[in-house]
Amino acid sequence: MALHRRLREEHVGEVPLNEILVLGAVDRHGASAGPSAVADDLRMARSNLAALLRRLETRALVEVVPDAADGRRSVIVLTAAGRELLERDRAERESWLVRAVTTALSPAEAEQLLAAGALMQRLADLRERP
C-alpha cells in the first residue's frame, strides 16, 4: 500500500526502521512476544530476527528473558528505553499523517478516511477459518 510505504519513509530515527518494526511487533504481542511469534508477525527469518534482537539487546532496547510459565521458551520484553523510542517514532509518523490529512483532504474527505480506516481495521482483524 502506498500510504504504508510513505509512512515508513517518515522514519528518521536513531535506529534503523527494521529495528523499530521489531519493537512494534514486540509491543503488539505483549507478554507473549516470543521470537517465533515476532518473526512470523514480521514475516522474517528467525535467524534475521535473532541478529536484530542481539543489536536491540546491545542498545538496551529489549531484553530476552526465560518465559515464566515455560522456562524452555524465551520472551522478548521492551525496556523503558525501547518503549520510549517506539512511542517517539510512532508519534513522529502520526504527526506527519495528521499534517498530511489536514493539508491534502477536505473535512468531508477526512471523515471518509476515518470511516474507511475502521472498515480496514475490521478486515485486518478478520481471521478466516479453513
Coordinates of C-alpha atoms in Angstrom, one line a residue:
M1 CA 0.0 0.0 0.0
A2 CA 1.4 3.4 -1.0
L3 CA 0.4 5.1 2.3
H4 CA 2.2 2.3 4.3
R5 CA 5.3 2.9 2.2
R6 CA 5.0 6.7 2.7
L7 CA 4.7 6.3 6.5
R8 CA 7.8 4.1 6.5
E9 CA 9.6 6.9 4.7
E10 CA 8.8 9.2 7.5
H11 CA 11.0 7.2 9.9
V12 CA 14.1 9.3 10.5
G13 CA 15.1 7.9 13.9
E14 CA 18.4 6.9 15.5
V15 CA 17.9 3.2 14.8
P16 CA 17.0 1.5 11.5
L17 CA 13.4 1.0 10.6
N18 CA 13.7 -2.8 10.7
E19 CA 14.6 -2.5 14.4
I20 CA 11.6 -0.2 15.0
L21 CA 9.4 -2.8 13.3
V22 CA 10.7 -5.4 15.7
L23 CA 10.0 -3.2 18.7
G24 CA 6.5 -2.6 17.4
A25 CA 5.9 -6.3 16.9
V26 CA 7.1 -7.0 20.5
D27 CA 4.7 -4.3 21.7
R28 CA 1.8 -5.8 19.8
H29 CA 2.4 -9.3 21.2
G30 CA 2.9 -8.1 24.8
A31 CA 3.8 -10.8 27.3
S32 CA 3.5 -13.5 24.7
A33 CA 6.3 -11.9 22.5
G34 CA 8.4 -15.0 21.8
P35 CA 10.9 -14.9 19.0
S36 CA 8.9 -17.2 16.8
A37 CA 5.7 -15.1 17.1
V38 CA 7.6 -11.9 16.3
A39 CA 9.4 -13.5 13.3
D40 CA 6.1 -14.8 12.0
D41 CA 4.4 -11.4 12.5
L42 CA 7.1 -9.7 10.6
R43 CA 7.4 -12.5 8.0
M44 CA 11.1 -12.6 8.8
A45 CA 13.5 -15.5 9.0
R46 CA 14.2 -16.4 12.6
S47 CA 18.0 -16.0 12.0
N48 CA 17.5 -12.5 10.8
L49 CA 15.3 -11.7 13.8
A50 CA 18.0 -13.2 16.1
A51 CA 20.6 -10.8 14.7
L52 CA 18.2 -7.8 15.2
L53 CA 17.4 -8.9 18.7
R54 CA 21.2 -9.0 19.5
R55 CA 21.5 -5.4 18.3
L56 CA 18.5 -4.3 20.2
E57 CA 19.8 -6.0 23.4
T58 CA 23.2 -4.3 22.9
R59 CA 21.4 -1.0 22.8
A60 CA 19.3 -1.9 25.9
L61 CA 16.1 -1.6 23.9
V62 CA 14.8 -5.1 24.6
E63 CA 15.6 -8.0 27.0
V64 CA 15.2 -11.6 26.0
V65 CA 14.2 -13.5 29.2
P66 CA 13.0 -17.0 30.1
D67 CA 9.2 -17.4 29.9
A68 CA 7.9 -17.6 33.5
A69 CA 5.4 -20.3 32.5
D70 CA 7.7 -22.4 30.4
G71 CA 11.4 -22.0 31.1
R72 CA 12.3 -23.7 27.8
R73 CA 10.8 -20.7 25.9
S74 CA 12.0 -17.1 25.9
V75 CA 10.1 -13.9 25.6
I76 CA 11.1 -10.5 24.4
V77 CA 10.4 -7.6 26.6
L78 CA 10.7 -3.9 25.8
T79 CA 12.9 -2.0 28.1
A80 CA 11.8 1.5 29.2
A81 CA 14.3 3.0 26.6
G82 CA 12.8 0.7 23.9
R83 CA 9.2 1.7 24.7
E84 CA 10.2 5.4 24.7
L85 CA 11.9 5.1 21.4
L86 CA 9.0 3.2 19.9
E87 CA 6.5 5.7 21.2
R88 CA 8.5 8.7 19.9
D89 CA 8.8 7.1 16.4
R90 CA 5.1 6.4 16.3
A91 CA 4.3 9.9 17.4
E92 CA 6.5 11.4 14.7
R93 CA 4.8 9.3 12.0
E94 CA 1.4 10.1 13.4
S95 CA 2.2 13.8 13.4
W96 CA 3.1 13.6 9.7
L97 CA -0.1 11.8 8.9
V98 CA -2.2 14.4 10.8
R99 CA -0.5 17.2 8.8
A100 CA -1.0 15.3 5.6
V101 CA -4.7 14.8 6.2
T102 CA -5.3 18.4 7.2
T103 CA -3.3 19.7 4.2
A104 CA -4.5 17.3 1.5
L105 CA -8.1 16.5 2.4
S106 CA -11.3 18.4 2.9
P107 CA -13.1 17.9 6.2
A108 CA -15.6 15.6 4.4
E109 CA -12.8 13.6 2.9
A110 CA -11.1 13.3 6.3
E111 CA -14.4 11.9 7.7
Q112 CA -14.5 9.4 4.9
L113 CA -10.9 8.4 5.7
L114 CA -11.8 7.8 9.3
A115 CA -14.8 5.6 8.3
A116 CA -12.6 3.7 5.8
G117 CA -10.0 3.2 8.4
A118 CA -12.5 1.5 10.7
L119 CA -13.6 -0.8 7.9
M120 CA -9.9 -1.7 7.0
Q121 CA -9.3 -2.5 10.7
R122 CA -12.2 -4.9 10.7
L123 CA -10.7 -6.6 7.6
A124 CA -7.3 -6.7 9.2
D125 CA -8.7 -8.3 12.3
L126 CA -10.6 -11.0 10.4
R127 CA -9.3 -14.5 10.9
E128 CA -10.8 -16.8 8.4
R129 CA -11.2 -20.4 9.4
P130 CA -10.3 -23.1 6.9

